Coordinates of C-alpha atoms in Angstrom, one line a residue:
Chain Z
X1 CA -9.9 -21.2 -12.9
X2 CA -8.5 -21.1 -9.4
X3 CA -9.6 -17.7 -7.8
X4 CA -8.0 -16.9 -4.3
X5 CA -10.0 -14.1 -2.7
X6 CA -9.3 -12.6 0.3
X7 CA -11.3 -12.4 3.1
X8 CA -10.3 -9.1 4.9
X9 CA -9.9 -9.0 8.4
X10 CA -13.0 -8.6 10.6
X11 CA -15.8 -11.1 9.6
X12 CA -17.8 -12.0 6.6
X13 CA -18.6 -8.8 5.9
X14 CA -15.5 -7.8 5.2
X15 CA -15.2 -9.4 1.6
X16 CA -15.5 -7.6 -1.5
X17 CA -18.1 -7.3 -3.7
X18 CA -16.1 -9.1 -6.3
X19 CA -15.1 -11.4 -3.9
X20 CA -18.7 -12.8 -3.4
X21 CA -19.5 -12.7 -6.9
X22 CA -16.3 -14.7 -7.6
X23 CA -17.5 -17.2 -5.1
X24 CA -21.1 -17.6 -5.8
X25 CA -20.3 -18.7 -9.3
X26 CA -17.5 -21.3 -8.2
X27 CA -18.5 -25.2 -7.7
X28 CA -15.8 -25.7 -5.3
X29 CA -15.1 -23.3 -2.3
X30 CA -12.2 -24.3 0.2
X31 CA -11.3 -22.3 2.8
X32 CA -7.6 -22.2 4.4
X33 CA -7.9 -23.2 8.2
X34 CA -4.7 -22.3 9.7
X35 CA -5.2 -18.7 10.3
X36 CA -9.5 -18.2 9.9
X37 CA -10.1 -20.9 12.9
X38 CA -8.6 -17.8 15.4
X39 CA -9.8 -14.8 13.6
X40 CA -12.9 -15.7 12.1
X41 CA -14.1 -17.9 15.1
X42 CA -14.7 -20.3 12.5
X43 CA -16.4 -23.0 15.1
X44 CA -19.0 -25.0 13.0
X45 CA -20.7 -21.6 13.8
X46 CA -18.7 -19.5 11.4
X47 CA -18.0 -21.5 9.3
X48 CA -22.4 -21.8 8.8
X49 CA -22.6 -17.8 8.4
X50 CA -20.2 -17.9 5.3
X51 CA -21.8 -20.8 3.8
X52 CA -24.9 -18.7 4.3
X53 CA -23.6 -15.8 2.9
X54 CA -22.2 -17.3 -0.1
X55 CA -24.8 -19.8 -0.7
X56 CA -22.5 -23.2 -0.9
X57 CA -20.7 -25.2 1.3
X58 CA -17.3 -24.9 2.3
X59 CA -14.6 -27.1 2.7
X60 CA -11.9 -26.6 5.1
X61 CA -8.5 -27.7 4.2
X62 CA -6.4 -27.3 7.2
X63 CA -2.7 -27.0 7.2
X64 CA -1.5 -30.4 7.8
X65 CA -3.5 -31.8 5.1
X66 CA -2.6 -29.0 2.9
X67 CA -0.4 -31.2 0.5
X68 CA -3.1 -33.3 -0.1
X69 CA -6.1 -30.9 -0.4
X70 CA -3.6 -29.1 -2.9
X71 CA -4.0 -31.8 -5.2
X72 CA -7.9 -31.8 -4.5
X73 CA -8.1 -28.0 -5.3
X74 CA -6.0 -27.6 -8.3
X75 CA -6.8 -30.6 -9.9
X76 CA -11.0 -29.4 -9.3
X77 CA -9.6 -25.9 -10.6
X78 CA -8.3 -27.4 -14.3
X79 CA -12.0 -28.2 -15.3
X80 CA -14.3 -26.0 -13.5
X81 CA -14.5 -22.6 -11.3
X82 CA -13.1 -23.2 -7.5
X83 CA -12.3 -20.5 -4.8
X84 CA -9.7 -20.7 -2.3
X85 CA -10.6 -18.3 0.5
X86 CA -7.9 -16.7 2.6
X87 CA -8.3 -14.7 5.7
X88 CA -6.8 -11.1 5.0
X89 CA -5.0 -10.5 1.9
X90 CA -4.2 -13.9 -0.1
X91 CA -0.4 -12.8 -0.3
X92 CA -0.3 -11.4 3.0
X93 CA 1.0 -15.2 4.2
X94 CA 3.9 -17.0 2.3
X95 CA 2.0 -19.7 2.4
X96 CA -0.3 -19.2 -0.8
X97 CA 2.5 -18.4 -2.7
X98 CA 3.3 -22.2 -3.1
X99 CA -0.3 -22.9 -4.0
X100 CA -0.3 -20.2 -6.8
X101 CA 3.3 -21.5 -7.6
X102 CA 1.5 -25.1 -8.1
X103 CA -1.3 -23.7 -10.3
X104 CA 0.9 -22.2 -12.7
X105 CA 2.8 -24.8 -13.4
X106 CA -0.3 -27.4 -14.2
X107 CA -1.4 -24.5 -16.7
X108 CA -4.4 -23.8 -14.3
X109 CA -5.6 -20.1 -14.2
X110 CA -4.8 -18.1 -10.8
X111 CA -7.5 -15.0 -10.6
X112 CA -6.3 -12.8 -7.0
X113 CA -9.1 -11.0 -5.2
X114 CA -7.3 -8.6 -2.7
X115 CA -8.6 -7.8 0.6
X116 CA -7.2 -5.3 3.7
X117 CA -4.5 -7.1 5.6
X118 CA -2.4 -6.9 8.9
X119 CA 0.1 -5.4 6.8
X120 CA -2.0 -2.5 5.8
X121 CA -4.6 -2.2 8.4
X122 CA -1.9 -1.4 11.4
X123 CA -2.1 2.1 9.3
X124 CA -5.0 3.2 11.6
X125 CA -2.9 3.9 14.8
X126 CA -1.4 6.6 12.6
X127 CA 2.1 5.4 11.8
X128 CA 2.7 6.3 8.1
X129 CA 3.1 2.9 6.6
X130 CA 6.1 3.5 4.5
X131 CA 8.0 4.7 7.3
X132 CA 8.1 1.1 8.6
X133 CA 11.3 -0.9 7.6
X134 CA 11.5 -4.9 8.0
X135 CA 9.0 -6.9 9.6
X136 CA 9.9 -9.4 12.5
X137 CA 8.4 -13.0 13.5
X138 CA 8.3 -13.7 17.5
X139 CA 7.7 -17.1 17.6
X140 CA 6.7 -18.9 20.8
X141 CA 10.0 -19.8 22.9
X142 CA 10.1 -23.1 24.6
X143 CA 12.8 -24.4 27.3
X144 CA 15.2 -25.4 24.6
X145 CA 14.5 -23.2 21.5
X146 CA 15.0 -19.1 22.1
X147 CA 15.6 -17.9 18.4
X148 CA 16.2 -14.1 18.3
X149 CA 16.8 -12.9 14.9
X150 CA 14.0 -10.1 15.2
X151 CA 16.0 -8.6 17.6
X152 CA 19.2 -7.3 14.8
X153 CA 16.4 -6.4 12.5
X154 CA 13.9 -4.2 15.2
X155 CA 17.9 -2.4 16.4
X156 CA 18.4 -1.7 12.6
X157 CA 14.9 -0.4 12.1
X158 CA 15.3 2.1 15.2
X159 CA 18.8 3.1 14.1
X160 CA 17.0 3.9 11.2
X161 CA 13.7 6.0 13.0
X162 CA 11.6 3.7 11.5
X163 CA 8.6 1.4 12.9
X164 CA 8.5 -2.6 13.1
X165 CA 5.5 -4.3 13.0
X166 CA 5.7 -8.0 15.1
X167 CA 4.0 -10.6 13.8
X168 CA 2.8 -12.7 16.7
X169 CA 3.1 -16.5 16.7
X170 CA 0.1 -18.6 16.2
X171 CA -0.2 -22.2 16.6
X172 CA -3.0 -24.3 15.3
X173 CA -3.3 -28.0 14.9
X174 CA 0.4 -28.7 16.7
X175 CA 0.9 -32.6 17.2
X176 CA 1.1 -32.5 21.3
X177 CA 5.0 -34.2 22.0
X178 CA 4.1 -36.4 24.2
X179 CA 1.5 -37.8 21.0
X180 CA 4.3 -38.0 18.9
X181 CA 6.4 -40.7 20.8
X182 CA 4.0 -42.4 21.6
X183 CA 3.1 -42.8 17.2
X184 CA -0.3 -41.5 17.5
X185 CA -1.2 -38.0 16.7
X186 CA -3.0 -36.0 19.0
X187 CA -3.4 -32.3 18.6
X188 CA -2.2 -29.3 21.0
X189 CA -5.3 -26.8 21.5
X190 CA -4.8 -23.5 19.3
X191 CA -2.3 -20.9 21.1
X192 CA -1.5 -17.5 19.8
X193 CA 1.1 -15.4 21.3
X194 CA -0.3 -12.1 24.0
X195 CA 0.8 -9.2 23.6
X196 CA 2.5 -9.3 27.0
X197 CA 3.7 -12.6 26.0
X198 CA 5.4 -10.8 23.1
X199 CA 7.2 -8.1 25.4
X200 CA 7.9 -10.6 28.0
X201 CA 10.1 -12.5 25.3
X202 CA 11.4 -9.2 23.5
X203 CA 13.0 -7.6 27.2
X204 CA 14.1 -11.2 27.2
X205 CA 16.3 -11.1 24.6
X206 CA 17.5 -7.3 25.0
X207 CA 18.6 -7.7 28.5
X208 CA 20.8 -11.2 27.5
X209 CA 22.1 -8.9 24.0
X210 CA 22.0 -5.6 26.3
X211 CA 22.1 -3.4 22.9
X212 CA 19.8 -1.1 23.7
X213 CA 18.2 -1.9 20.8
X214 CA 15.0 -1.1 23.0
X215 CA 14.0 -1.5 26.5
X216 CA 10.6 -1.3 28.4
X217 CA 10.3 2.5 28.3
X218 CA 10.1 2.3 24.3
X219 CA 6.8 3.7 22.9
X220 CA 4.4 0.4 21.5
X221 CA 1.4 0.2 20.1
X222 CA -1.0 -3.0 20.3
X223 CA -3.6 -4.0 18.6
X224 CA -5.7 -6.9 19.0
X225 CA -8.8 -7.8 16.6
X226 CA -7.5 -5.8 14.3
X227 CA -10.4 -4.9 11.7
X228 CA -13.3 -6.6 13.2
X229 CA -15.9 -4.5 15.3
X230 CA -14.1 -4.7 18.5
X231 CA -10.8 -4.1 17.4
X232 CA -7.9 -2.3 20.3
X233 CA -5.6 -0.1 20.0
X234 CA -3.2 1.3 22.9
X235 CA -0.3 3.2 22.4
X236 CA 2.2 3.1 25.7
X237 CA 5.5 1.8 26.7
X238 CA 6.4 -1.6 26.7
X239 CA 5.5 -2.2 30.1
X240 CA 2.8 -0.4 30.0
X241 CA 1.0 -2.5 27.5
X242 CA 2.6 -5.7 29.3
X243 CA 0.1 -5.4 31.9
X244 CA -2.7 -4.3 29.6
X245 CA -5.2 -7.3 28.7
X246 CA -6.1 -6.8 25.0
X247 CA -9.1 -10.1 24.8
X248 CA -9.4 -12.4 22.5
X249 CA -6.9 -13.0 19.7
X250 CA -5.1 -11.9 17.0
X251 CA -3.1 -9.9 18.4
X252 CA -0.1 -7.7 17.1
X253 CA 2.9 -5.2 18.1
X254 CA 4.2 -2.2 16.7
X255 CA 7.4 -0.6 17.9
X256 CA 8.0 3.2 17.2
X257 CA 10.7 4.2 15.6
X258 CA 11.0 8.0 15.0
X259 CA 7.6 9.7 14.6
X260 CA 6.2 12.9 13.2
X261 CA 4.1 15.4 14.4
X262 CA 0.9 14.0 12.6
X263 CA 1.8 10.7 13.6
X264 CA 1.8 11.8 17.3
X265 CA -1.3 13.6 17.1
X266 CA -2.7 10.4 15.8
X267 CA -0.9 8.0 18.7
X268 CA -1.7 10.2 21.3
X269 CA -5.9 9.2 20.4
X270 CA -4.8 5.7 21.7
X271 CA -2.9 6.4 24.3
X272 CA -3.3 4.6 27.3
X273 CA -4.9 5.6 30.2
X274 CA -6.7 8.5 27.5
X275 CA -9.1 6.5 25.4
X276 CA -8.0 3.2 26.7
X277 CA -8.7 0.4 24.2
X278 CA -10.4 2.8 21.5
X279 CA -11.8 1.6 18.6
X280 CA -12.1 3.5 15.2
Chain O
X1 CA -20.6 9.2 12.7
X2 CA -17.6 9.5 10.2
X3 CA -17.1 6.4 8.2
X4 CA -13.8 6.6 6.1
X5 CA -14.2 3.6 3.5
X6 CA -11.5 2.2 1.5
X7 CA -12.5 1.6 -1.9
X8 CA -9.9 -1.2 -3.0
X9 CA -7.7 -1.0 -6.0
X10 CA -9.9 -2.0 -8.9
X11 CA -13.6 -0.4 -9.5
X12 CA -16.8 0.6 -7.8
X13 CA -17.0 -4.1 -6.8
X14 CA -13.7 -3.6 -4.8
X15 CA -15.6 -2.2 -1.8
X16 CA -16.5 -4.6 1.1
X17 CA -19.7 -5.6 2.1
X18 CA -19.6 -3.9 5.3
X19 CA -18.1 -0.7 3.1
X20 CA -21.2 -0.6 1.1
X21 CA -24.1 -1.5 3.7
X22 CA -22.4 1.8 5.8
X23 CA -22.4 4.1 2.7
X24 CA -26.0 3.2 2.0
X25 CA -27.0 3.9 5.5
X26 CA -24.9 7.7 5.5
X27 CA -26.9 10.9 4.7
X28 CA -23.8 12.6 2.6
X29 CA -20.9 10.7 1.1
X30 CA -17.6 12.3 -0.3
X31 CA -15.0 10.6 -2.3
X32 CA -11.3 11.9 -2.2
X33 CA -10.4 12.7 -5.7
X34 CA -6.8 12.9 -5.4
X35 CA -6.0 9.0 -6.4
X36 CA -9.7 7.9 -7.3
X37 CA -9.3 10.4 -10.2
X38 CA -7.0 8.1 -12.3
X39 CA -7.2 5.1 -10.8
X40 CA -10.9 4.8 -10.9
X41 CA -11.4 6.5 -14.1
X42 CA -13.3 9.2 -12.2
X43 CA -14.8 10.8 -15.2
X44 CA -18.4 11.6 -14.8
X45 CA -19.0 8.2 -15.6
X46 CA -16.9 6.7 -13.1
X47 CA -18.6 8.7 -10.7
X48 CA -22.0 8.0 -11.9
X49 CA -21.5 3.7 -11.5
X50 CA -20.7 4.6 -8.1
X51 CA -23.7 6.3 -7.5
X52 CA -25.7 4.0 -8.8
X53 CA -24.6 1.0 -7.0
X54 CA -24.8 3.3 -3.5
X55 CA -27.9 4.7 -4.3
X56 CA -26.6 8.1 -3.5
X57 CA -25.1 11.2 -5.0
X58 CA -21.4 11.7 -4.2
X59 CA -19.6 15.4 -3.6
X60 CA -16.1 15.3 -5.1
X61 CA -13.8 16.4 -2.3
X62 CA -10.6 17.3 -4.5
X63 CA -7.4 18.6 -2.8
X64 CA -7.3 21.8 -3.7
X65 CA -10.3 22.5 -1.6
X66 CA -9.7 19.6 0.8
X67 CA -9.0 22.3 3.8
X68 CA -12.8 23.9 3.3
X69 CA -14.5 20.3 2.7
X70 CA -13.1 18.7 6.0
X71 CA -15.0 21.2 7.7
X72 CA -18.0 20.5 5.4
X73 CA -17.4 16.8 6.2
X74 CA -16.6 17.4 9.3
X75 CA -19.5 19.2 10.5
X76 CA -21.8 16.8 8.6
X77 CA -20.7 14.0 10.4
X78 CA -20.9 15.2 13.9
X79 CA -24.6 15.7 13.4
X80 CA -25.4 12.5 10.6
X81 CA -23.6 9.7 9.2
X82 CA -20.9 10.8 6.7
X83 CA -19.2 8.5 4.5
X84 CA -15.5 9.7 2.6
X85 CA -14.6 7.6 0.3
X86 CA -10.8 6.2 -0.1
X87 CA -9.1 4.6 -3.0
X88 CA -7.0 1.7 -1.5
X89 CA -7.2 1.7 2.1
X90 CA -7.9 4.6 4.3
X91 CA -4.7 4.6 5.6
X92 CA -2.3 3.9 2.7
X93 CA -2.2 8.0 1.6
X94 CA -1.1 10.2 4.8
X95 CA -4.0 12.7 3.7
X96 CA -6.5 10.8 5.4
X97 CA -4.6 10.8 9.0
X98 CA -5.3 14.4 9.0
X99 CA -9.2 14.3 8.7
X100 CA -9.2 11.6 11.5
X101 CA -7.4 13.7 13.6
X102 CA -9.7 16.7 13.3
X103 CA -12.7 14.8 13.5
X104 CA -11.2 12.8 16.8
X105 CA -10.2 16.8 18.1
X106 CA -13.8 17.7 17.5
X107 CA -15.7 15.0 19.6
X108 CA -16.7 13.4 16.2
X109 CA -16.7 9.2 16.2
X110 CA -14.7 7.6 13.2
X111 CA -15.1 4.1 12.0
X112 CA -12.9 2.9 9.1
X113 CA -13.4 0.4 6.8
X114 CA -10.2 -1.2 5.4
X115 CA -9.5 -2.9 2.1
X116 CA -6.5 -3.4 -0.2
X117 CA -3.8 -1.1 -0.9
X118 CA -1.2 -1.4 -3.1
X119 CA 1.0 -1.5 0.3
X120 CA -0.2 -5.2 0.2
X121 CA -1.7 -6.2 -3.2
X122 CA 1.7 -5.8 -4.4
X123 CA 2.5 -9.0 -2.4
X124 CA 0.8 -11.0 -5.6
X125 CA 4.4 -11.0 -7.3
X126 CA 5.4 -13.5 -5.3
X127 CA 7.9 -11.0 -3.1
X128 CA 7.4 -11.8 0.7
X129 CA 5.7 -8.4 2.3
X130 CA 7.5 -9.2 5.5
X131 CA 11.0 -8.5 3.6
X132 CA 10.1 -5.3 2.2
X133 CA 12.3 -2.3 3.9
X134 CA 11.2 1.2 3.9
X135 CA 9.1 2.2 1.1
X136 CA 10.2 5.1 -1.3
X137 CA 8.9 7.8 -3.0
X138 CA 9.8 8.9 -6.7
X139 CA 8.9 12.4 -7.4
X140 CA 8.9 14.0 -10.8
X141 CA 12.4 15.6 -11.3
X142 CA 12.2 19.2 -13.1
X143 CA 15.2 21.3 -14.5
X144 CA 15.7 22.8 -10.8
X145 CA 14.8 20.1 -8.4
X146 CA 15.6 16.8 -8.5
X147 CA 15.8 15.2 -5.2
X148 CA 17.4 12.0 -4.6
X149 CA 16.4 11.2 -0.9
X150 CA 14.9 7.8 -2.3
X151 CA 18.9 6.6 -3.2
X152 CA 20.1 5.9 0.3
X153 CA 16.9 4.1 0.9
X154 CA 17.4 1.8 -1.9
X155 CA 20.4 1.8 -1.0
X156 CA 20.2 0.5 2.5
X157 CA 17.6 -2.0 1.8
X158 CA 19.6 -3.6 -1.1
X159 CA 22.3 -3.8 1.5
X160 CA 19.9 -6.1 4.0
X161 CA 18.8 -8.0 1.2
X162 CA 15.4 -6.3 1.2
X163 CA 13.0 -5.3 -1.7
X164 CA 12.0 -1.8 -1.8
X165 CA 8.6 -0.7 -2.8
X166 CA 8.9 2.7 -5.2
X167 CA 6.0 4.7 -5.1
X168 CA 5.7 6.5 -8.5
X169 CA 4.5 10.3 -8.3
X170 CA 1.3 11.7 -9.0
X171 CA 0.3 15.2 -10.3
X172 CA -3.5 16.2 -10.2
X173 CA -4.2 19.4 -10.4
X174 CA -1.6 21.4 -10.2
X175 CA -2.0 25.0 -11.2
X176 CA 0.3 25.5 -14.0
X177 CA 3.6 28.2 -12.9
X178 CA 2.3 30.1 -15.9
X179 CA -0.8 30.6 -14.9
X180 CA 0.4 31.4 -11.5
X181 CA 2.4 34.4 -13.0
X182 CA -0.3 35.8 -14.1
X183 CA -2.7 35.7 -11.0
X184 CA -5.2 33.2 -12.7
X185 CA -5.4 29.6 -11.7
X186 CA -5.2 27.4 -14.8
X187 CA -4.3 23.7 -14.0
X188 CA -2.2 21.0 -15.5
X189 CA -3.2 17.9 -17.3
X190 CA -3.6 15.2 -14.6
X191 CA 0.4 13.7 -14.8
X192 CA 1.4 10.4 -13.6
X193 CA 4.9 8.9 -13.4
X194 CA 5.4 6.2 -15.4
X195 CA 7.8 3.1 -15.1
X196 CA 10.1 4.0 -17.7
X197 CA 10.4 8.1 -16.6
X198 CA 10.9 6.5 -13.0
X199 CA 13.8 4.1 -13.9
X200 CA 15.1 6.7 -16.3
X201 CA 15.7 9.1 -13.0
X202 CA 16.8 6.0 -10.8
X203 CA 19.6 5.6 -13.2
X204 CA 20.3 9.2 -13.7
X205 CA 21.1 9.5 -9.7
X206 CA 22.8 6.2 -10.1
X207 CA 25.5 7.4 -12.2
X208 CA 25.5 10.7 -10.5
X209 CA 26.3 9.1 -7.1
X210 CA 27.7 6.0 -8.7
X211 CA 28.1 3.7 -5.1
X212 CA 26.6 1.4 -6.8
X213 CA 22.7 0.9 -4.4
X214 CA 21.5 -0.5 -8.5
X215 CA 22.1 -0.3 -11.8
X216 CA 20.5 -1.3 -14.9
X217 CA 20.8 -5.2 -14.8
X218 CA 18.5 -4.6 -11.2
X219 CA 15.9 -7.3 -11.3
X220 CA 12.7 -5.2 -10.7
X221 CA 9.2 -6.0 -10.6
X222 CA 6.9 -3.3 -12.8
X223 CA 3.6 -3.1 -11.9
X224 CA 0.5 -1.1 -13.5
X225 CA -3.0 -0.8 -12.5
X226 CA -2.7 -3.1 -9.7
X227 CA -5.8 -5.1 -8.6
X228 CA -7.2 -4.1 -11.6
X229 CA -9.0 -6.8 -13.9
X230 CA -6.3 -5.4 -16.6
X231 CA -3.2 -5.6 -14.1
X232 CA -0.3 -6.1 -15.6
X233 CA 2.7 -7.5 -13.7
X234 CA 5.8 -7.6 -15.4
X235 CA 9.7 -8.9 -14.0
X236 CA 13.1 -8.1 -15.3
X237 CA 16.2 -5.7 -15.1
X238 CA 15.9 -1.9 -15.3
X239 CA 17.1 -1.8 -18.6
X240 CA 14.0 -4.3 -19.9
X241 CA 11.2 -3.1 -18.0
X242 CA 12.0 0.5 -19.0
X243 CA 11.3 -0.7 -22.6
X244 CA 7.9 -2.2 -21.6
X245 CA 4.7 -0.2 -22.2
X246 CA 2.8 -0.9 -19.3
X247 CA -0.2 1.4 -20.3
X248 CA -2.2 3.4 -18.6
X249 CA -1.9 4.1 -14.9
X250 CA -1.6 4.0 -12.3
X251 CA 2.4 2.5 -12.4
X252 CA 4.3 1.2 -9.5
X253 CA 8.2 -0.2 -9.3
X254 CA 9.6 -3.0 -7.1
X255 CA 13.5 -3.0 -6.4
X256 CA 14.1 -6.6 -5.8
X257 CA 16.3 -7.4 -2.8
X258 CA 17.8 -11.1 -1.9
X259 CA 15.4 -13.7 -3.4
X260 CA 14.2 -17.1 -1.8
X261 CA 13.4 -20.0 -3.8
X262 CA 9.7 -19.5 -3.5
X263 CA 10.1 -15.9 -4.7
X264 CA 12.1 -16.7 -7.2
X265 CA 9.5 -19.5 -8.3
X266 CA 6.9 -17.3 -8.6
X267 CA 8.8 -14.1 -10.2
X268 CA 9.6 -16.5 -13.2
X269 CA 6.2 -16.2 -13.9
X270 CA 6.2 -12.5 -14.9
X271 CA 9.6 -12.8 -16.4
X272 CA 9.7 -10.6 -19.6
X273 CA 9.6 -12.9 -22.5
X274 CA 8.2 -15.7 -20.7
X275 CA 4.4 -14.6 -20.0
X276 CA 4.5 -11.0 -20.5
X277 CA 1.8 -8.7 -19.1
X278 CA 0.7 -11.7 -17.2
X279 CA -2.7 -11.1 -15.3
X280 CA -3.4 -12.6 -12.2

């Protein structure tokens, strides 16, 4: 039995209680690397409280190797009990999806354990979560590469009044360039997209389009740690929240579409320069 | 100290670790009873498992007299540590954004503790959460009233090539209009909407409209007690899944937009007549 049990957001607290008993009875625990190393500070430190917690040790199969430890992991999963831990929800990433995919096929039992995600947990700033419509990617823009295709999809949500919640970019375990042409890997440290990055790139792109589609008077929220004890939230215009510093990663960005009156009671809590940075 | 603590989807093991070590700690805990009622069997027994594994007697805050408990809460929880109690995540119903805001009004500090929702845990179909557009809401249609806001919607997220999540309505006590003519509250059976009524009523606004946003060979994704160890998880058109008997509740409905390989992989798994009533 393969069981993939979601981790929830903040730390190792944040897993369920059938989470842990799921784990504690597995002979095999893996852990996916690619997004835990940022949010659960998994340094040799983190990775020590978890094996604590759950009472065996962890493997970590990082993304590059993913192929590989795929074949480790499902092939462990046809004879005996092993866990596949995932920060957040286990579906809140397309990447899973392929793993479960895998499983099914080999005739190996798939057991979900759900957890809070990004995708639910950005309900705390007080936007109603089924007024948001599509979300967008901003990946990292480099010299040569400037792809844009959140911006049609944040104009049609705002046509529509609703909200659009911006997944930030996050690289881990990027083969440096310069490594590569020279044939011998060697790794870019960890980068996640700011906040302000994130706005810097978005008024970008909507002064090149000049659609309106927003501009840096349009009402944001922010949120960085989203979950964990020291989570932020700051409601404010786009260039407001461009100059705020929000710590540590993961960060994220909601733009506002139309809102209602509870929903503005609820933003108003976090705006800035009010509670600056509250947490709840 | 007001702790709002999402409960998960499943039963009293759902809740997180940190979820459980704050409800031990708070003098009084409430539960909302609107959802909890049928999704966590909240009979007397339901309520007393959850007691047990707290260690602490729980006050039923149902939504009749939600208005006169929040201040109850409310009160509590600017002088002690109050938990409420959340099926899902805190945030997935609007209801709770209300207490929040009174408490925040009234000086009183809130801490939530997130967990799944159905907003996410739907994700385990193998649809990409990121290309979900707005979310709709099915209500029960009567002889007089039979709104058909949820069309355009569907609609308009059919036309981007997004899924749409249907939320299926819930009736918990609701004083019956008899009972209301005669001055004397006397309450409904709990009512929930099931798969089949909701596709019934999609199709009946369908032909009444007839542009076309669906019809019965949709591909659709039925779900029923989600998260739940008896989940069932079923794909196919309108027409098929209105045939399935997907039990008890609660129910959910997934209009299926454009498809990517990797979806498409993974809904095969759930196809009726393939694994049917597949658990995962």
């Amino acid at each position: 039995m393969l069981y993939i049990i979601g981790l929830g957001l903040g730390d190792e607290k944040d897993i369920t209680l059938r989470g842990l008993e799921a784990v504690q009875k597995c002979q095999k625990v893996f852990i996916e690397a690619y997004t835990s190393l940022l949010s659960f500070g998994l340094s040799s430190d983190g990775l020590s409280t978890l094996e604590k917690l759950y009472g065996k040790s962890i493997t970590v199969a990082d993304r590059e190797t993913v192929e590989e430890k795929a074949d480790d992991i499902l092939s462990a999963a046809a004879s005996s009990d092993v866990a596949f831990l995932v920060v957040g929800d286990p579906f809140g990433a397309t990447t899973h999806t392929d793993l479960v995919v895998r499983a099914k096929k080999l005739g190996v039992e798939v057991k979900v354990v759900h957890n809070a995600s990004v995708m639910n947990a950005i309900g705390v700033c007080g936007l109603q979560l089924y007024r948001y419509g599509e979300t967008v990617s901003i990946p990292f823009f480099t010299d040569s590469w400037r792809p844009d295709s959140f911006y049609e999809k944040i104009q049609r949500n705002r046509k529509l009044g609703l909200h659009t919640l911006c997944l930030l970019d996050i690289r881990v375990k990027e083969p440096s360039l310069e490594s590569l042409c020279r044939g011998k890997k060697q790794y870019e440290p960890p980068k996640f997209m700011t906040i302000s990055i994130a706005i810097e790139q978005l008024l970008e792109i909507e002064q090149m389009r000049g659609e309106n589609a927003y501009n840096d008077k349009t009402l944001c929220v922010g949120f960085a740690r989203l979950g964990s004890e020291d989570q932020m939230v700051v409601a404010g215009t786009m260039k407001q929240l461009s100059d705020v510093d929000f710590g540590p990663p993961l960060h994220c960005l909601v733009i506002v579409g139309n809102t209602h009156p509870i929903e503005e009671e609820m933003l108003d809590f976090y705006e800035l320069g009010k509670i600056q940075g509250q947490t709840s």
